[in-house]
PDB file of C-alpha atoms in Angstrom:
ATOM      1  CA  MET W   1       0.000   0.000   0.000  1.00 46.00           C
ATOM      2  CA  SER W   2       1.670   3.187  -1.206  1.00 50.00           C
ATOM      3  CA  ALA W   3       1.928   5.974   1.359  1.00 53.00           C
ATOM      4  CA  ALA W   4       1.213   8.431  -1.464  1.00 55.00           C
ATOM      5  CA  ALA W   5      -2.235   6.864  -1.882  1.00 88.00           C
ATOM      6  CA  ILE W   6      -3.200   7.474   1.770  1.00 91.00           C
ATOM      7  CA  ILE W   7      -4.941  10.857   1.766  1.00 94.00           C
ATOM      8  CA  PRO W   8      -6.498  12.490   4.885  1.00 94.00           C
ATOM      9  CA  LEU W   9     -10.188  13.206   4.376  1.00 95.00           C
ATOM     10  CA  GLN W  10     -10.941  16.751   3.248  1.00 94.00           C
ATOM     11  CA  LYS W  11     -14.493  17.926   2.724  1.00 92.00           C
ATOM     12  CA  GLY W  12     -13.470  19.840  -0.400  1.00 92.00           C
ATOM     13  CA  LYS W  13     -11.436  17.103  -2.041  1.00 94.00           C
ATOM     14  CA  HIS W  14     -13.709  14.256  -0.965  1.00 96.00           C
ATOM     15  CA  ALA W  15     -17.094  16.000  -1.187  1.00 95.00           C
ATOM     16  CA  ASN W  16     -18.357  13.453  -3.719  1.00 96.00           C
ATOM     17  CA  THR W  17     -16.249  10.469  -2.692  1.00 97.00           C
ATOM     18  CA  LYS W  18     -18.031   7.222  -1.921  1.00 97.00           C
ATOM     19  CA  ILE W  19     -16.865   3.872  -0.570  1.00 98.00           C
ATOM     20  CA  LYS W  20     -18.264   0.876  -2.407  1.00 97.00           C
ATOM     21  CA  GLN W  21     -18.927  -2.198  -0.292  1.00 94.00           C
ATOM     22  CA  ASP W  22     -17.204  -5.423  -1.346  1.00 95.00           C
ATOM     23  CA  PRO W  23     -18.680  -8.564   0.265  1.00 94.00           C
ATOM     24  CA  SER W  24     -15.778 -10.637  -1.082  1.00 95.00           C
ATOM     25  CA  PHE W  25     -13.017  -8.478   0.507  1.00 96.00           C
ATOM     26  CA  ALA W  26     -10.969  -9.110  -2.626  1.00 96.00           C
ATOM     27  CA  HIS W  27      -8.241  -6.708  -1.475  1.00 95.00           C
ATOM     28  CA  VAL W  28      -6.870  -9.516   0.725  1.00 97.00           C
ATOM     29  CA  SER W  29      -7.190 -12.257  -1.905  1.00 97.00           C
ATOM     30  CA  GLU W  30      -3.430 -12.885  -1.790  1.00 96.00           C
ATOM     31  CA  GLN W  31      -3.012 -12.614   1.994  1.00 97.00           C
ATOM     32  CA  HIS W  32      -2.687 -15.898   3.885  1.00 96.00           C
ATOM     33  CA  ILE W  33      -2.627 -14.147   7.282  1.00 97.00           C
ATOM     34  CA  ALA W  34      -4.227 -11.007   8.728  1.00 97.00           C
ATOM     35  CA  PRO W  35      -3.556  -9.084  11.963  1.00 97.00           C
ATOM     36  CA  LEU W  36      -5.885  -9.747  14.878  1.00 98.00           C
ATOM     37  CA  VAL W  37      -6.417  -7.796  18.097  1.00 98.00           C
ATOM     38  CA  ILE W  38      -6.953  -9.446  21.447  1.00 98.00           C
ATOM     39  CA  HIS W  39     -10.623  -8.455  21.762  1.00 97.00           C
ATOM     40  CA  GLU W  40     -11.360 -10.495  18.624  1.00 98.00           C
ATOM     41  CA  PHE W  41      -9.806 -13.761  19.790  1.00 98.00           C
ATOM     42  CA  VAL W  42     -12.957 -15.463  21.104  1.00 98.00           C
ATOM     43  CA  GLN W  43     -15.043 -14.719  18.000  1.00 98.00           C
ATOM     44  CA  ALA W  44     -12.264 -15.390  15.513  1.00 98.00           C
ATOM     45  CA  ALA W  45     -11.347 -18.697  17.171  1.00 98.00           C
ATOM     46  CA  THR W  46     -14.617 -20.260  15.991  1.00 97.00           C
ATOM     47  CA  GLU W  47     -13.500 -19.983  12.353  1.00 98.00           C
ATOM     48  CA  TYR W  48      -9.798 -19.232  11.993  1.00 98.00           C
ATOM     49  CA  PRO W  49      -6.558 -20.599  13.425  1.00 98.00           C
ATOM     50  CA  ILE W  50      -4.946 -17.867  15.554  1.00 98.00           C
ATOM     51  CA  ILE W  51      -1.167 -17.998  15.604  1.00 98.00           C
ATOM     52  CA  PHE W  52       1.727 -15.665  16.419  1.00 97.00           C
ATOM     53  CA  VAL W  53       4.247 -14.481  13.853  1.00 95.00           C
ATOM     54  CA  LYS W  54       7.656 -13.002  14.589  1.00 93.00           C
ATOM     55  CA  ASN W  55       8.969  -9.894  12.883  1.00 89.00           C
ATOM     56  CA  SER W  56      12.414 -10.859  11.624  1.00 85.00           C
ATOM     57  CA  GLU W  57      13.706  -7.294  11.983  1.00 87.00           C
ATOM     58  CA  SER W  58      12.260  -6.163  15.329  1.00 90.00           C
ATOM     59  CA  GLY W  59      11.903  -9.590  16.939  1.00 90.00           C
ATOM     60  CA  GLN W  60       8.410  -8.620  18.096  1.00 94.00           C
ATOM     61  CA  PHE W  61       5.479 -11.023  17.985  1.00 96.00           C
ATOM     62  CA  GLN W  62       2.035 -10.347  16.553  1.00 97.00           C
ATOM     63  CA  PRO W  63      -1.119 -12.474  16.632  1.00 98.00           C
ATOM     64  CA  VAL W  64      -2.701 -13.161  13.251  1.00 98.00           C
ATOM     65  CA  VAL W  65      -5.455 -15.304  11.786  1.00 98.00           C
ATOM     66  CA  MET W  66      -4.561 -17.861   9.142  1.00 98.00           C
ATOM     67  CA  LEU W  67      -6.584 -17.409   5.949  1.00 98.00           C
ATOM     68  CA  GLY W  68      -4.679 -19.943   3.863  1.00 96.00           C
ATOM     69  CA  LEU W  69      -2.103 -22.699   4.166  1.00 93.00           C
ATOM     70  CA  LYS W  70       0.648 -20.997   2.172  1.00 90.00           C
ATOM     71  CA  PRO W  71       1.740 -17.446   1.257  1.00 92.00           C
ATOM     72  CA  GLY W  72      -0.445 -15.858  -1.411  1.00 95.00           C
ATOM     73  CA  GLU W  73      -3.405 -18.136  -0.674  1.00 96.00           C
ATOM     74  CA  ASN W  74      -6.667 -16.901   0.847  1.00 98.00           C
ATOM     75  CA  LEU W  75      -9.295 -19.619   1.104  1.00 97.00           C
ATOM     76  CA  PHE W  76     -12.006 -17.236   2.336  1.00 98.00           C
ATOM     77  CA  VAL W  77     -12.218 -14.964  -0.710  1.00 96.00           C
ATOM     78  CA  GLY W  78     -14.982 -15.813  -3.173  1.00 93.00           C
ATOM     79  CA  GLU W  79     -18.086 -14.076  -4.475  1.00 93.00           C
ATOM     80  CA  ARG W  80     -18.711 -13.435  -0.790  1.00 95.00           C
ATOM     81  CA  TRP W  81     -16.409 -13.890   2.198  1.00 97.00           C
ATOM     82  CA  LYS W  82     -16.544 -17.549   3.230  1.00 96.00           C
ATOM     83  CA  GLY W  83     -16.757 -16.812   6.913  1.00 96.00           C
ATOM     84  CA  ILE W  84     -19.167 -15.253   9.360  1.00 97.00           C
ATOM     85  CA  TYR W  85     -16.761 -13.131  11.382  1.00 97.00           C
ATOM     86  CA  ILE W  86     -14.703 -10.535   9.493  1.00 97.00           C
ATOM     87  CA  PRO W  87     -11.426  -9.606  11.236  1.00 97.00           C
ATOM     88  CA  ALA W  88     -11.391  -5.861  11.875  1.00 96.00           C
ATOM     89  CA  SER W  89      -8.070  -5.388  10.082  1.00 96.00           C
ATOM     90  CA  ILE W  90      -9.812  -6.553   6.897  1.00 97.00           C
ATOM     91  CA  GLY W  91     -13.198  -4.900   7.356  1.00 95.00           C
ATOM     92  CA  HIS W  92     -11.911  -1.336   7.844  1.00 94.00           C
ATOM     93  CA  TYR W  93     -10.372  -1.069   4.369  1.00 96.00           C
ATOM     94  CA  PRO W  94      -9.943   1.358   2.575  1.00 96.00           C
ATOM     95  CA  LEU W  95     -10.191   3.739   5.555  1.00 96.00           C
ATOM     96  CA  ILE W  96      -7.367   4.254   8.037  1.00 94.00           C
ATOM     97  CA  LEU W  97      -6.394   6.595  10.877  1.00 92.00           C
ATOM     98  CA  VAL W  98      -3.221   8.661  10.420  1.00 91.00           C
ATOM     99  CA  PRO W  99      -1.505  11.329  12.560  1.00 88.00           C
ATOM    100  CA  ASP W 100      -2.695  14.881  11.928  1.00 82.00           C
ATOM    101  CA  ALA W 101       0.113  16.764  10.138  1.00 79.00           C
ATOM    102  CA  GLN W 102      -0.661  19.890  12.193  1.00 81.00           C
ATOM    103  CA  ASN W 103      -1.049  18.039  15.485  1.00 81.00           C
ATOM    104  CA  PRO W 104       0.738  14.652  15.516  1.00 77.00           C
ATOM    105  CA  ASP W 105      -0.870  13.744  18.850  1.00 79.00           C
ATOM    106  CA  GLN W 106      -4.254  13.699  17.121  1.00 83.00           C
ATOM    107  CA  LEU W 107      -5.467  11.141  14.595  1.00 88.00           C
ATOM    108  CA  MET W 108      -7.511  11.860  11.521  1.00 93.00           C
ATOM    109  CA  LEU W 109      -9.411   9.664   9.101  1.00 95.00           C
ATOM    110  CA  ALA W 110      -7.757   8.983   5.753  1.00 96.00           C
ATOM    111  CA  VAL W 111      -8.618   6.952   2.673  1.00 96.00           C
ATOM    112  CA  ASN W 112      -6.510   4.758   0.410  1.00 95.00           C
ATOM    113  CA  GLU W 113      -7.305   6.361  -2.930  1.00 95.00           C
ATOM    114  CA  SER W 114      -5.643   3.533  -4.861  1.00 94.00           C
ATOM    115  CA  SER W 115      -8.466   1.201  -3.818  1.00 95.00           C
ATOM    116  CA  ALA W 116     -11.012   0.199  -6.446  1.00 94.00           C
ATOM    117  CA  LEU W 117     -13.662   0.700  -3.768  1.00 96.00           C
ATOM    118  CA  VAL W 118     -13.100   4.478  -3.796  1.00 97.00           C
ATOM    119  CA  ASN W 119     -15.257   6.198  -6.419  1.00 97.00           C
ATOM    120  CA  GLU W 120     -17.885   8.908  -6.936  1.00 96.00           C
ATOM    121  CA  GLU W 121     -20.721   6.812  -8.361  1.00 96.00           C
ATOM    122  CA  GLU W 122     -21.850   4.265  -5.769  1.00 96.00           C
ATOM    123  CA  GLY W 123     -21.454   3.309  -2.142  1.00 97.00           C
ATOM    124  CA  GLU W 124     -21.378   5.117   1.185  1.00 97.00           C
ATOM    125  CA  ALA W 125     -20.783   8.867   0.951  1.00 97.00           C
ATOM    126  CA  LEU W 126     -18.059  10.314   3.193  1.00 97.00           C
ATOM    127  CA  PHE W 127     -19.602  13.788   3.440  1.00 97.00           C
ATOM    128  CA  THR W 128     -23.110  15.204   3.354  1.00 96.00           C
ATOM    129  CA  GLU W 129     -24.163  17.868   0.858  1.00 94.00           C
ATOM    130  CA  ALA W 130     -23.571  20.382   3.649  1.00 94.00           C
ATOM    131  CA  GLY W 131     -19.951  19.247   3.905  1.00 94.00           C
ATOM    132  CA  GLU W 132     -20.328  17.431   7.224  1.00 96.00           C
ATOM    133  CA  PRO W 133     -19.041  13.890   7.848  1.00 96.00           C
ATOM    134  CA  THR W 134     -21.773  11.317   7.261  1.00 97.00           C
ATOM    135  CA  ALA W 135     -22.876   8.805   9.893  1.00 98.00           C
ATOM    136  CA  PHE W 136     -20.855   6.211   7.953  1.00 97.00           C
ATOM    137  CA  THR W 137     -17.699   8.316   8.280  1.00 97.00           C
ATOM    138  CA  GLU W 138     -18.214   9.030  11.966  1.00 96.00           C
ATOM    139  CA  LYS W 139     -18.856   5.362  12.712  1.00 97.00           C
ATOM    140  CA  ALA W 140     -15.748   4.326  10.761  1.00 96.00           C
ATOM    141  CA  LYS W 141     -13.584   6.779  12.715  1.00 95.00           C
ATOM    142  CA  GLU W 142     -15.013   5.506  16.010  1.00 96.00           C
ATOM    143  CA  LYS W 143     -14.381   1.861  15.053  1.00 96.00           C
ATOM    144  CA  LEU W 144     -10.831   2.588  13.927  1.00 96.00           C
ATOM    145  CA  GLY W 145     -10.157   4.472  17.154  1.00 95.00           C
ATOM    146  CA  ARG W 146     -11.264   1.475  19.207  1.00 95.00           C
ATOM    147  CA  TYR W 147      -9.189  -0.810  16.993  1.00 96.00           C
ATOM    148  CA  LEU W 148      -6.021   1.212  17.567  1.00 94.00           C
ATOM    149  CA  GLU W 149      -6.586   1.148  21.330  1.00 95.00           C
ATOM    150  CA  SER W 150      -7.052  -2.614  21.199  1.00 96.00           C
ATOM    151  CA  ASP W 151      -3.976  -2.938  18.995  1.00 96.00           C
ATOM    152  CA  GLN W 152      -1.832  -1.321  21.696  1.00 96.00           C
ATOM    153  CA  ILE W 153      -3.214  -3.762  24.278  1.00 97.00           C
ATOM    154  CA  THR W 154      -2.541  -6.633  21.867  1.00 98.00           C
ATOM    155  CA  ARG W 155       1.078  -5.590  21.351  1.00 96.00           C
ATOM    156  CA  ALA W 156       1.581  -5.514  25.120  1.00 97.00           C
ATOM    157  CA  PHE W 157      -0.066  -8.949  25.414  1.00 98.00           C
ATOM    158  CA  ALA W 158       2.222 -10.469  22.768  1.00 98.00           C
ATOM    159  CA  GLN W 159       5.257  -8.906  24.431  1.00 97.00           C
ATOM    160  CA  LEU W 160       4.193 -10.332  27.793  1.00 98.00           C
ATOM    161  CA  MET W 161       3.779 -13.819  26.317  1.00 98.00           C
ATOM    162  CA  ASN W 162       7.308 -13.553  24.951  1.00 97.00           C
ATOM    163  CA  GLU W 163       8.787 -12.187  28.181  1.00 97.00           C
ATOM    164  CA  MET W 164       7.160 -15.015  30.147  1.00 98.00           C
ATOM    165  CA  GLU W 165       8.706 -17.441  27.648  1.00 97.00           C
ATOM    166  CA  LEU W 166       5.300 -18.903  26.864  1.00 98.00           C
ATOM    167  CA  LEU W 167       5.646 -18.672  23.090  1.00 98.00           C
ATOM    168  CA  THR W 168       7.127 -21.598  21.241  1.00 97.00           C
ATOM    169  CA  THR W 169       7.320 -22.716  17.645  1.00 95.00           C
ATOM    170  CA  LYS W 170       5.826 -26.091  16.813  1.00 88.00           C
ATOM    171  CA  PRO W 171       4.903 -27.790  13.544  1.00 86.00           C
ATOM    172  CA  LEU W 172       1.199 -27.987  12.733  1.00 84.00           C
ATOM    173  CA  ALA W 173       0.161 -31.322  11.216  1.00 82.00           C
ATOM    174  CA  ILE W 174      -2.690 -31.232   8.691  1.00 86.00           C
ATOM    175  CA  ARG W 175      -4.478 -34.020   6.832  1.00 80.00           C
ATOM    176  CA  LEU W 176      -4.893 -33.015   3.189  1.00 80.00           C
ATOM    177  CA  ASN W 177      -6.242 -35.410   0.553  1.00 77.00           C
ATOM    178  CA  GLY W 178      -5.336 -38.355   2.749  1.00 77.00           C
ATOM    179  CA  GLN W 179      -1.801 -37.128   3.265  1.00 79.00           C
ATOM    180  CA  GLU W 180      -0.290 -35.394   6.260  1.00 82.00           C
ATOM    181  CA  ILE W 181       1.476 -32.104   5.604  1.00 81.00           C
ATOM    182  CA  THR W 182       3.347 -30.022   8.151  1.00 85.00           C
ATOM    183  CA  LEU W 183       3.377 -26.251   8.609  1.00 85.00           C
ATOM    184  CA  ASN W 184       6.575 -25.020  10.231  1.00 84.00           C
ATOM    185  CA  GLY W 185       7.570 -21.693  11.782  1.00 81.00           C
ATOM    186  CA  VAL W 186       4.241 -21.232  13.552  1.00 92.00           C
ATOM    187  CA  TYR W 187       4.397 -19.685  17.014  1.00 97.00           C
ATOM    188  CA  MET W 188       1.866 -20.525  19.696  1.00 98.00           C
ATOM    189  CA  VAL W 189       1.460 -20.563  23.460  1.00 98.00           C
ATOM    190  CA  ASP W 190       3.107 -23.626  24.988  1.00 98.00           C
ATOM    191  CA  GLU W 191       0.343 -25.402  26.927  1.00 96.00           C
ATOM    192  CA  GLN W 192       2.788 -27.261  29.153  1.00 97.00           C
ATOM    193  CA  LYS W 193       4.646 -24.104  30.142  1.00 98.00           C
ATOM    194  CA  LEU W 194       1.320 -22.403  30.817  1.00 98.00           C
ATOM    195  CA  ALA W 195       0.247 -25.280  33.082  1.00 97.00           C
ATOM    196  CA  GLU W 196       3.584 -25.190  34.904  1.00 97.00           C
ATOM    197  CA  LEU W 197       3.488 -21.462  35.669  1.00 97.00           C
ATOM    198  CA  GLU W 198       3.942 -20.474  39.282  1.00 96.00           C
ATOM    199  CA  ASP W 199       0.613 -19.788  40.968  1.00 97.00           C
ATOM    200  CA  ASP W 200       1.195 -16.053  41.333  1.00 97.00           C
ATOM    201  CA  LYS W 201       2.062 -15.649  37.642  1.00 97.00           C
ATOM    202  CA  PHE W 202      -0.935 -17.714  36.557  1.00 97.00           C
ATOM    203  CA  MET W 203      -3.243 -15.697  38.811  1.00 97.00           C
ATOM    204  CA  ASP W 204      -1.788 -12.488  37.391  1.00 97.00           C
ATOM    205  CA  LEU W 205      -2.782 -13.604  33.893  1.00 98.00           C
ATOM    206  CA  ARG W 206      -6.244 -14.390  35.211  1.00 97.00           C
ATOM    207  CA  LYS W 207      -6.624 -11.002  36.898  1.00 97.00           C
ATOM    208  CA  ARG W 208      -5.557  -9.263  33.705  1.00 97.00           C
ATOM    209  CA  GLY W 209      -8.251 -11.114  31.774  1.00 97.00           C
ATOM    210  CA  LEU W 210      -5.700 -12.822  29.539  1.00 98.00           C
ATOM    211  CA  LEU W 211      -6.576 -16.467  30.132  1.00 98.00           C
ATOM    212  CA  GLY W 212      -9.668 -16.223  27.922  1.00 98.00           C
ATOM    213  CA  PRO W 213      -7.726 -15.024  24.871  1.00 98.00           C
ATOM    214  CA  ILE W 214      -4.968 -17.566  25.540  1.00 99.00           C
ATOM    215  CA  TYR W 215      -7.394 -20.486  25.671  1.00 98.00           C
ATOM    216  CA  ALA W 216      -9.256 -19.151  22.604  1.00 99.00           C
ATOM    217  CA  HIS W 217      -5.941 -19.094  20.732  1.00 99.00           C
ATOM    218  CA  LEU W 218      -5.129 -22.672  21.764  1.00 98.00           C
ATOM    219  CA  ALA W 219      -8.586 -23.952  20.818  1.00 98.00           C
ATOM    220  CA  SER W 220      -8.430 -22.150  17.474  1.00 98.00           C
ATOM    221  CA  LEU W 221      -5.461 -24.222  16.325  1.00 95.00           C
ATOM    222  CA  GLN W 222      -7.915 -27.014  15.496  1.00 93.00           C
ATOM    223  CA  GLN W 223      -9.289 -24.773  12.745  1.00 95.00           C
ATOM    224  CA  VAL W 224      -6.313 -25.681  10.531  1.00 93.00           C
ATOM    225  CA  ASN W 225      -8.333 -28.770   9.645  1.00 90.00           C
ATOM    226  CA  ARG W 226     -11.131 -26.482   8.473  1.00 93.00           C
ATOM    227  CA  LEU W 227      -8.674 -24.692   6.206  1.00 95.00           C
ATOM    228  CA  ALA W 228      -7.552 -28.046   4.822  1.00 92.00           C
ATOM    229  CA  HIS W 229     -11.181 -28.981   4.115  1.00 90.00           C
ATOM    230  CA  MET W 230     -11.765 -25.632   2.384  1.00 94.00           C
ATOM    231  CA  LYS W 231      -8.656 -26.175   0.261  1.00 92.00           C
ATOM    232  CA  VAL W 232      -9.819 -29.640  -0.820  1.00 89.00           C
ATOM    233  CA  GLN W 233     -13.238 -28.237  -1.758  1.00 87.00           C
ATOM    234  CA  GLN W 234     -11.636 -25.400  -3.695  1.00 85.00           C
ATOM    235  CA  GLU W 235      -9.434 -27.763  -5.696  1.00 81.00           C
ATOM    236  CA  SER W 236     -12.120 -30.375  -6.391  1.00 72.00           C
TER     237      SER W 236
END
């Protein structure tokens, strides 16, 4: 996504701009993973495997949902999205919050003008005829604000998991067309290490409300079999 295409909303420039809705979310058709924030874990776990990936440059971990079994593959993109829950990182597109150039401590709504969803003919208008933000625009800004807050909490959660040495990399075994294939380089919470935590550390996780997301993540790993089933159906 080119930075030059990210333009802060301006009522003059975007007076007639509309955002077309795309039920297929085709903009992620070649993404096999998508970022996930901690408040989404329980819902997402019913459909997607939730894993952690490690940034090779920063060494930081980030939770993501698996959308395919290999890079460039998204098994959920079709005429419509083949899932009930839409991860927020996917659903917000093509709108984004960026720092205000005049006041970097403040965030303002921007649009990715390179997106095919941005047009002047159909979709949700960004501004009213009077030049005021529409209800759609206000709601999008509110949702993105909550997402960014949750993203900060999620980053702290992933860092804590790493500091507590609870993250480990294990191969994921999948049955595909009668054969077993293995996915390597996947990070997840180590159940044994979690069970062996000292009582005070375990209780601290409980008090912070982190056990729910951890268990949702662990349960979600079974969804790799769902991805395998979707892949078989797609190729048949």
